Amino acid sequence: MKSLLALIGFGVVAYVFVFVPLGSQTAFQHCQAIAATDEAQELRREAGAAAERLEEHVEGEWARIQDGGPPDAGPPAEPPPEQ
């Protein structure tokens, strides 16, 4: 029952977002106009470049983990002093 209500609520919100005008445009058209600005395009390019750098970093870390990482130093040369 909760899932059905959530689905109906989502449908209503989606309908309003796409079809109900807020002033001269719908919310969807407002979002399209904002996304078409030069600033939004620059943000998209910069976010894409940052995502690529993050992907390279994560892939490098994953490869390092899969290789077992750097060798272990092993056990201490002598046991710690007892107190």
PDB file of N, CA and C in Angstrom:
ATOM      1  N   MET A   1       0.818  -1.191   0.000  1.00  0.00           N
ATOM      2  CA  MET A   1       0.000   0.000   0.000  1.00  0.00           C
ATOM      3  C   MET A   1       0.867   1.262   0.000  1.00  0.00           C
ATOM      4  N   LYS A   2       1.949   1.254   0.820  1.00  0.00           N
ATOM      5  CA  LYS A   2       2.842   2.414   0.859  1.00  0.00           C
ATOM      6  C   LYS A   2       3.493   2.637  -0.502  1.00  0.00           C
ATOM      7  N   SER A   3       3.868   1.540  -1.151  1.00  0.00           N
ATOM      8  CA  SER A   3       4.517   1.654  -2.458  1.00  0.00           C
ATOM      9  C   SER A   3       3.568   2.263  -3.484  1.00  0.00           C
ATOM     10  N   LEU A   4       2.315   1.863  -3.431  1.00  0.00           N
ATOM     11  CA  LEU A   4       1.328   2.407  -4.359  1.00  0.00           C
ATOM     12  C   LEU A   4       1.139   3.903  -4.131  1.00  0.00           C
ATOM     13  N   LEU A   5       1.048   4.309  -2.878  1.00  0.00           N
ATOM     14  CA  LEU A   5       0.909   5.736  -2.574  1.00  0.00           C
ATOM     15  C   LEU A   5       2.147   6.515  -3.009  1.00  0.00           C
ATOM     16  N   ALA A   6       3.322   5.935  -2.800  1.00  0.00           N
ATOM     17  CA  ALA A   6       4.551   6.601  -3.227  1.00  0.00           C
ATOM     18  C   ALA A   6       4.580   6.745  -4.745  1.00  0.00           C
ATOM     19  N   LEU A   7       4.149   5.716  -5.458  1.00  0.00           N
ATOM     20  CA  LEU A   7       4.123   5.765  -6.919  1.00  0.00           C
ATOM     21  C   LEU A   7       3.131   6.820  -7.411  1.00  0.00           C
ATOM     22  N   ILE A   8       1.975   6.871  -6.794  1.00  0.00           N
ATOM     23  CA  ILE A   8       0.980   7.889  -7.170  1.00  0.00           C
ATOM     24  C   ILE A   8       1.522   9.285  -6.880  1.00  0.00           C
ATOM     25  N   GLY A   9       2.140   9.472  -5.719  1.00  0.00           N
ATOM     26  CA  GLY A   9       2.729  10.768  -5.379  1.00  0.00           C
ATOM     27  C   GLY A   9       3.805  11.171  -6.365  1.00  0.00           C
ATOM     28  N   PHE A  10       4.662  10.228  -6.736  1.00  0.00           N
ATOM     29  CA  PHE A  10       5.703  10.521  -7.718  1.00  0.00           C
ATOM     30  C   PHE A  10       5.081  10.920  -9.055  1.00  0.00           C
ATOM     31  N   GLY A  11       4.025  10.217  -9.454  1.00  0.00           N
ATOM     32  CA  GLY A  11       3.355  10.540 -10.714  1.00  0.00           C
ATOM     33  C   GLY A  11       2.774  11.943 -10.708  1.00  0.00           C
ATOM     34  N   VAL A  12       2.172  12.331  -9.599  1.00  0.00           N
ATOM     35  CA  VAL A  12       1.592  13.680  -9.485  1.00  0.00           C
ATOM     36  C   VAL A  12       2.691  14.735  -9.575  1.00  0.00           C
ATOM     37  N   VAL A  13       3.781  14.522  -8.850  1.00  0.00           N
ATOM     38  CA  VAL A  13       4.892  15.483  -8.877  1.00  0.00           C
ATOM     39  C   VAL A  13       5.475  15.574 -10.287  1.00  0.00           C
ATOM     40  N   ALA A  14       5.661  14.431 -10.948  1.00  0.00           N
ATOM     41  CA  ALA A  14       6.203  14.434 -12.310  1.00  0.00           C
ATOM     42  C   ALA A  14       5.264  15.170 -13.266  1.00  0.00           C
ATOM     43  N   TYR A  15       3.958  14.941 -13.135  1.00  0.00           N
ATOM     44  CA  TYR A  15       2.982  15.620 -13.985  1.00  0.00           C
ATOM     45  C   TYR A  15       3.059  17.133 -13.794  1.00  0.00           C
ATOM     46  N   VAL A  16       3.085  17.575 -12.544  1.00  0.00           N
ATOM     47  CA  VAL A  16       3.161  19.010 -12.254  1.00  0.00           C
ATOM     48  C   VAL A  16       4.457  19.586 -12.804  1.00  0.00           C
ATOM     49  N   PHE A  17       5.562  18.881 -12.627  1.00  0.00           N
ATOM     50  CA  PHE A  17       6.866  19.349 -13.086  1.00  0.00           C
ATOM     51  C   PHE A  17       6.876  19.572 -14.598  1.00  0.00           C
ATOM     52  N   VAL A  18       6.232  18.673 -15.342  1.00  0.00           N
ATOM     53  CA  VAL A  18       6.307  18.729 -16.805  1.00  0.00           C
ATOM     54  C   VAL A  18       5.185  19.559 -17.428  1.00  0.00           C
ATOM     55  N   PHE A  19       3.985  19.545 -16.844  1.00  0.00           N
ATOM     56  CA  PHE A  19       2.836  20.122 -17.546  1.00  0.00           C
ATOM     57  C   PHE A  19       2.238  21.388 -16.939  1.00  0.00           C
ATOM     58  N   VAL A  20       2.443  21.672 -15.670  1.00  0.00           N
ATOM     59  CA  VAL A  20       1.798  22.830 -15.043  1.00  0.00           C
ATOM     60  C   VAL A  20       2.709  24.050 -15.158  1.00  0.00           C
ATOM     61  N   PRO A  21       2.232  25.121 -15.798  1.00  0.00           N
ATOM     62  CA  PRO A  21       3.076  26.302 -15.965  1.00  0.00           C
ATOM     63  C   PRO A  21       3.306  27.037 -14.642  1.00  0.00           C
ATOM     64  N   LEU A  22       4.539  27.487 -14.473  1.00  0.00           N
ATOM     65  CA  LEU A  22       4.911  28.349 -13.348  1.00  0.00           C
ATOM     66  C   LEU A  22       5.290  29.682 -13.974  1.00  0.00           C
ATOM     67  N   GLY A  23       4.339  30.556 -14.111  1.00  0.00           N
ATOM     68  CA  GLY A  23       4.562  31.783 -14.864  1.00  0.00           C
ATOM     69  C   GLY A  23       4.384  31.471 -16.339  1.00  0.00           C
ATOM     70  N   SER A  24       5.389  31.778 -17.136  1.00  0.00           N
ATOM     71  CA  SER A  24       5.276  31.557 -18.576  1.00  0.00           C
ATOM     72  C   SER A  24       5.770  30.182 -19.012  1.00  0.00           C
ATOM     73  N   GLN A  25       6.442  29.462 -18.132  1.00  0.00           N
ATOM     74  CA  GLN A  25       7.007  28.158 -18.492  1.00  0.00           C
ATOM     75  C   GLN A  25       6.733  27.142 -17.390  1.00  0.00           C
ATOM     76  N   THR A  26       6.843  25.861 -17.760  1.00  0.00           N
ATOM     77  CA  THR A  26       6.741  24.809 -16.748  1.00  0.00           C
ATOM     78  C   THR A  26       8.083  24.705 -16.023  1.00  0.00           C
ATOM     79  N   ALA A  27       8.098  23.984 -14.914  1.00  0.00           N
ATOM     80  CA  ALA A  27       9.348  23.799 -14.173  1.00  0.00           C
ATOM     81  C   ALA A  27      10.386  23.097 -15.050  1.00  0.00           C
ATOM     82  N   PHE A  28       9.935  22.160 -15.871  1.00  0.00           N
ATOM     83  CA  PHE A  28      10.844  21.462 -16.780  1.00  0.00           C
ATOM     84  C   PHE A  28      11.478  22.441 -17.768  1.00  0.00           C
ATOM     85  N   GLN A  29      10.695  23.344 -18.321  1.00  0.00           N
ATOM     86  CA  GLN A  29      11.223  24.332 -19.262  1.00  0.00           C
ATOM     87  C   GLN A  29      12.172  25.303 -18.568  1.00  0.00           C
ATOM     88  N   HIS A  30      11.875  25.656 -17.321  1.00  0.00           N
ATOM     89  CA  HIS A  30      12.796  26.503 -16.556  1.00  0.00           C
ATOM     90  C   HIS A  30      14.140  25.791 -16.391  1.00  0.00           C
ATOM     91  N   CYS A  31      14.106  24.510 -16.045  1.00  0.00           N
ATOM     92  CA  CYS A  31      15.350  23.739 -15.876  1.00  0.00           C
ATOM     93  C   CYS A  31      16.129  23.657 -17.183  1.00  0.00           C
ATOM     94  N   GLN A  32      15.422  23.468 -18.298  1.00  0.00           N
ATOM     95  CA  GLN A  32      16.096  23.438 -19.597  1.00  0.00           C
ATOM     96  C   GLN A  32      16.768  24.773 -19.898  1.00  0.00           C
ATOM     97  N   ALA A  33      16.088  25.875 -19.599  1.00  0.00           N
ATOM     98  CA  ALA A  33      16.660  27.201 -19.851  1.00  0.00           C
ATOM     99  C   ALA A  33      17.890  27.437 -18.987  1.00  0.00           C
ATOM    100  N   ILE A  34      17.841  27.014 -17.742  1.00  0.00           N
ATOM    101  CA  ILE A  34      18.999  27.169 -16.857  1.00  0.00           C
ATOM    102  C   ILE A  34      20.161  26.326 -17.359  1.00  0.00           C
ATOM    103  N   ALA A  35      19.885  25.094 -17.781  1.00  0.00           N
ATOM    104  CA  ALA A  35      20.940  24.193 -18.251  1.00  0.00           C
ATOM    105  C   ALA A  35      21.589  24.692 -19.538  1.00  0.00           C
ATOM    106  N   ALA A  36      20.903  25.534 -20.287  1.00  0.00           N
ATOM    107  CA  ALA A  36      21.440  26.036 -21.549  1.00  0.00           C
ATOM    108  C   ALA A  36      22.364  27.235 -21.364  1.00  0.00           C
ATOM    109  N   THR A  37      22.488  27.779 -20.153  1.00  0.00           N
ATOM    110  CA  THR A  37      23.342  28.950 -19.942  1.00  0.00           C
ATOM    111  C   THR A  37      24.813  28.572 -20.046  1.00  0.00           C
ATOM    112  N   ASP A  38      25.644  29.566 -20.338  1.00  0.00           N
ATOM    113  CA  ASP A  38      27.087  29.333 -20.452  1.00  0.00           C
ATOM    114  C   ASP A  38      27.674  28.824 -19.138  1.00  0.00           C
ATOM    115  N   GLU A  39      27.198  29.371 -18.033  1.00  0.00           N
ATOM    116  CA  GLU A  39      27.714  28.954 -16.726  1.00  0.00           C
ATOM    117  C   GLU A  39      27.419  27.485 -16.457  1.00  0.00           C
ATOM    118  N   ALA A  40      26.207  27.046 -16.808  1.00  0.00           N
ATOM    119  CA  ALA A  40      25.841  25.645 -16.595  1.00  0.00           C
ATOM    120  C   ALA A  40      26.670  24.728 -17.491  1.00  0.00           C
ATOM    121  N   GLN A  41      26.940  25.164 -18.715  1.00  0.00           N
ATOM    122  CA  GLN A  41      27.768  24.357 -19.619  1.00  0.00           C
ATOM    123  C   GLN A  41      29.195  24.249 -19.089  1.00  0.00           C
ATOM    124  N   GLU A  42      29.715  25.362 -18.551  1.00  0.00           N
ATOM    125  CA  GLU A  42      31.058  25.340 -17.964  1.00  0.00           C
ATOM    126  C   GLU A  42      31.097  24.403 -16.754  1.00  0.00           C
ATOM    127  N   LEU A  43      30.073  24.469 -15.929  1.00  0.00           N
ATOM    128  CA  LEU A  43      29.989  23.579 -14.772  1.00  0.00           C
ATOM    129  C   LEU A  43      29.969  22.122 -15.218  1.00  0.00           C
ATOM    130  N   ARG A  44      29.222  21.816 -16.272  1.00  0.00           N
ATOM    131  CA  ARG A  44      29.158  20.448 -16.786  1.00  0.00           C
ATOM    132  C   ARG A  44      30.531  19.969 -17.229  1.00  0.00           C
ATOM    133  N   ARG A  45      31.269  20.832 -17.947  1.00  0.00           N
ATOM    134  CA  ARG A  45      32.616  20.450 -18.408  1.00  0.00           C
ATOM    135  C   ARG A  45      33.555  20.227 -17.229  1.00  0.00           C
ATOM    136  N   GLU A  46      33.529  21.141 -16.261  1.00  0.00           N
ATOM    137  CA  GLU A  46      34.419  21.018 -15.103  1.00  0.00           C
ATOM    138  C   GLU A  46      34.059  19.805 -14.250  1.00  0.00           C
ATOM    139  N   ALA A  47      32.775  19.554 -14.079  1.00  0.00           N
ATOM    140  CA  ALA A  47      32.353  18.383 -13.301  1.00  0.00           C
ATOM    141  C   ALA A  47      32.751  17.098 -14.020  1.00  0.00           C
ATOM    142  N   GLY A  48      32.664  17.102 -15.341  1.00  0.00           N
ATOM    143  CA  GLY A  48      33.084  15.926 -16.109  1.00  0.00           C
ATOM    144  C   GLY A  48      34.569  15.661 -15.956  1.00  0.00           C
ATOM    145  N   ALA A  49      35.371  16.721 -16.002  1.00  0.00           N
ATOM    146  CA  ALA A  49      36.818  16.564 -15.830  1.00  0.00           C
ATOM    147  C   ALA A  49      37.141  16.073 -14.420  1.00  0.00           C
ATOM    148  N   ALA A  50      36.455  16.603 -13.425  1.00  0.00           N
ATOM    149  CA  ALA A  50      36.677  16.156 -12.043  1.00  0.00           C
ATOM    150  C   ALA A  50      36.268  14.697 -11.876  1.00  0.00           C
ATOM    151  N   ALA A  51      35.188  14.297 -12.520  1.00  0.00           N
ATOM    152  CA  ALA A  51      34.742  12.903 -12.437  1.00  0.00           C
ATOM    153  C   ALA A  51      35.761  11.972 -13.084  1.00  0.00           C
ATOM    154  N   GLU A  52      36.372  12.401 -14.186  1.00  0.00           N
ATOM    155  CA  GLU A  52      37.407  11.587 -14.832  1.00  0.00           C
ATOM    156  C   GLU A  52      38.619  11.431 -13.924  1.00  0.00           C
ATOM    157  N   ARG A  53      39.041  12.523 -13.274  1.00  0.00           N
ATOM    158  CA  ARG A  53      40.173  12.431 -12.344  1.00  0.00           C
ATOM    159  C   ARG A  53      39.849  11.500 -11.182  1.00  0.00           C
ATOM    160  N   LEU A  54      38.638  11.602 -10.663  1.00  0.00           N
ATOM    161  CA  LEU A  54      38.222  10.731  -9.567  1.00  0.00           C
ATOM    162  C   LEU A  54      38.207   9.276 -10.016  1.00  0.00           C
ATOM    163  N   GLU A  55      37.720   9.030 -11.216  1.00  0.00           N
ATOM    164  CA  GLU A  55      37.685   7.662 -11.740  1.00  0.00           C
ATOM    165  C   GLU A  55      39.094   7.084 -11.851  1.00  0.00           C
ATOM    166  N   GLU A  56      40.037   7.873 -12.368  1.00  0.00           N
ATOM    167  CA  GLU A  56      41.422   7.409 -12.476  1.00  0.00           C
ATOM    168  C   GLU A  56      42.001   7.110 -11.101  1.00  0.00           C
ATOM    169  N   HIS A  57      41.721   7.964 -10.129  1.00  0.00           N
ATOM    170  CA  HIS A  57      42.235   7.761  -8.772  1.00  0.00           C
ATOM    171  C   HIS A  57      41.658   6.481  -8.164  1.00  0.00           C
ATOM    172  N   VAL A  58      40.354   6.299  -8.298  1.00  0.00           N
ATOM    173  CA  VAL A  58      39.710   5.117  -7.723  1.00  0.00           C
ATOM    174  C   VAL A  58      40.214   3.852  -8.406  1.00  0.00           C
ATOM    175  N   GLU A  59      40.371   3.887  -9.732  1.00  0.00           N
ATOM    176  CA  GLU A  59      40.889   2.715 -10.435  1.00  0.00           C
ATOM    177  C   GLU A  59      42.308   2.395  -9.988  1.00  0.00           C
ATOM    178  N   GLY A  60      43.132   3.425  -9.770  1.00  0.00           N
ATOM    179  CA  GLY A  60      44.493   3.203  -9.290  1.00  0.00           C
ATOM    180  C   GLY A  60      44.507   2.600  -7.900  1.00  0.00           C
ATOM    181  N   GLU A  61      43.655   3.125  -7.014  1.00  0.00           N
ATOM    182  CA  GLU A  61      43.575   2.572  -5.659  1.00  0.00           C
ATOM    183  C   GLU A  61      43.060   1.139  -5.692  1.00  0.00           C
ATOM    184  N   TRP A  62      42.081   0.876  -6.550  1.00  0.00           N
ATOM    185  CA  TRP A  62      41.530  -0.476  -6.651  1.00  0.00           C
ATOM    186  C   TRP A  62      42.604  -1.441  -7.142  1.00  0.00           C
ATOM    187  N   ALA A  63      43.390  -1.026  -8.128  1.00  0.00           N
ATOM    188  CA  ALA A  63      44.463  -1.889  -8.630  1.00  0.00           C
ATOM    189  C   ALA A  63      45.495  -2.140  -7.536  1.00  0.00           C
ATOM    190  N   ARG A  64      45.811  -1.124  -6.757  1.00  0.00           N
ATOM    191  CA  ARG A  64      46.781  -1.289  -5.672  1.00  0.00           C
ATOM    192  C   ARG A  64      46.255  -2.262  -4.626  1.00  0.00           C
ATOM    193  N   ILE A  65      44.980  -2.164  -4.311  1.00  0.00           N
ATOM    194  CA  ILE A  65      44.383  -3.075  -3.331  1.00  0.00           C
ATOM    195  C   ILE A  65      44.367  -4.496  -3.873  1.00  0.00           C
ATOM    196  N   GLN A  66      44.027  -4.648  -5.146  1.00  0.00           N
ATOM    197  CA  GLN A  66      43.967  -5.980  -5.746  1.00  0.00           C
ATOM    198  C   GLN A  66      45.345  -6.628  -5.810  1.00  0.00           C
ATOM    199  N   ASP A  67      46.395  -5.828  -5.949  1.00  0.00           N
ATOM    200  CA  ASP A  67      47.758  -6.364  -6.000  1.00  0.00           C
ATOM    201  C   ASP A  67      48.281  -6.713  -4.619  1.00  0.00           C
ATOM    202  N   GLY A  68      47.555  -6.439  -3.587  1.00  0.00           N
ATOM    203  CA  GLY A  68      47.987  -6.743  -2.231  1.00  0.00           C
ATOM    204  C   GLY A  68      48.643  -5.568  -1.548  1.00  0.00           C
ATOM    205  N   GLY A  69      48.818  -4.487  -2.237  1.00  0.00           N
ATOM    206  CA  GLY A  69      49.412  -3.302  -1.629  1.00  0.00           C
ATOM    207  C   GLY A  69      50.898  -3.455  -1.415  1.00  0.00           C
ATOM    208  N   PRO A  70      51.500  -2.505  -0.731  1.00  0.00           N
ATOM    209  CA  PRO A  70      52.935  -2.582  -0.481  1.00  0.00           C
ATOM    210  C   PRO A  70      53.240  -3.736   0.473  1.00  0.00           C
ATOM    211  N   PRO A  71      54.450  -4.271   0.395  1.00  0.00           N
ATOM    212  CA  PRO A  71      54.787  -5.392   1.271  1.00  0.00           C
ATOM    213  C   PRO A  71      54.722  -4.986   2.736  1.00  0.00           C
ATOM    214  N   ASP A  72      54.362  -5.948   3.563  1.00  0.00           N
ATOM    215  CA  ASP A  72      54.253  -5.725   5.004  1.00  0.00           C
ATOM    216  C   ASP A  72      55.645  -5.652   5.602  1.00  0.00           C
ATOM    217  N   ALA A  73      55.801  -4.864   6.629  1.00  0.00           N
ATOM    218  CA  ALA A  73      57.097  -4.731   7.294  1.00  0.00           C
ATOM    219  C   ALA A  73      57.430  -5.973   8.108  1.00  0.00           C
ATOM    220  N   GLY A  74      56.450  -6.821   8.371  1.00  0.00           N
ATOM    221  CA  GLY A  74      56.690  -8.030   9.143  1.00  0.00           C
ATOM    222  C   GLY A  74      56.583  -7.770  10.628  1.00  0.00           C
ATOM    223  N   PRO A  75      56.885  -8.798  11.433  1.00  0.00           N
ATOM    224  CA  PRO A  75      56.785  -8.626  12.885  1.00  0.00           C
ATOM    225  C   PRO A  75      57.901  -7.734  13.404  1.00  0.00           C
ATOM    226  N   PRO A  76      57.727  -7.140  14.584  1.00  0.00           N
ATOM    227  CA  PRO A  76      58.784  -6.302  15.152  1.00  0.00           C
ATOM    228  C   PRO A  76      60.032  -7.137  15.440  1.00  0.00           C
ATOM    229  N   ALA A  77      61.187  -6.488  15.369  1.00  0.00           N
ATOM    230  CA  ALA A  77      62.459  -7.188  15.571  1.00  0.00           C
ATOM    231  C   ALA A  77      62.559  -7.747  16.981  1.00  0.00           C
ATOM    232  N   GLU A  78      62.083  -7.026  17.957  1.00  0.00           N
ATOM    233  CA  GLU A  78      62.113  -7.519  19.334  1.00  0.00           C
ATOM    234  C   GLU A  78      60.796  -7.172  20.003  1.00  0.00           C
ATOM    235  N   PRO A  79      60.353  -7.971  20.950  1.00  0.00           N
ATOM    236  CA  PRO A  79      59.073  -7.677  21.596  1.00  0.00           C
ATOM    237  C   PRO A  79      59.155  -6.395  22.414  1.00  0.00           C
ATOM    238  N   PRO A  80      58.035  -5.730  22.584  1.00  0.00           N
ATOM    239  CA  PRO A  80      58.042  -4.498  23.384  1.00  0.00           C
ATOM    240  C   PRO A  80      58.366  -4.823  24.842  1.00  0.00           C
ATOM    241  N   PRO A  81      58.986  -3.891  25.557  1.00  0.00           N
ATOM    242  CA  PRO A  81      59.337  -4.152  26.960  1.00  0.00           C
ATOM    243  C   PRO A  81      58.084  -4.325  27.811  1.00  0.00           C
ATOM    244  N   GLU A  82      58.173  -5.252  28.752  1.00  0.00           N
ATOM    245  CA  GLU A  82      57.043  -5.498  29.653  1.00  0.00           C
ATOM    246  C   GLU A  82      57.061  -4.483  30.780  1.00  0.00           C
ATOM    247  N   GLN A  83      55.900  -4.139  31.261  1.00  0.00           N
ATOM    248  CA  GLN A  83      55.825  -3.158  32.345  1.00  0.00           C
ATOM    249  C   GLN A  83      55.312  -3.786  33.601  1.00  0.00           C
TER     250      GLN A  83
END
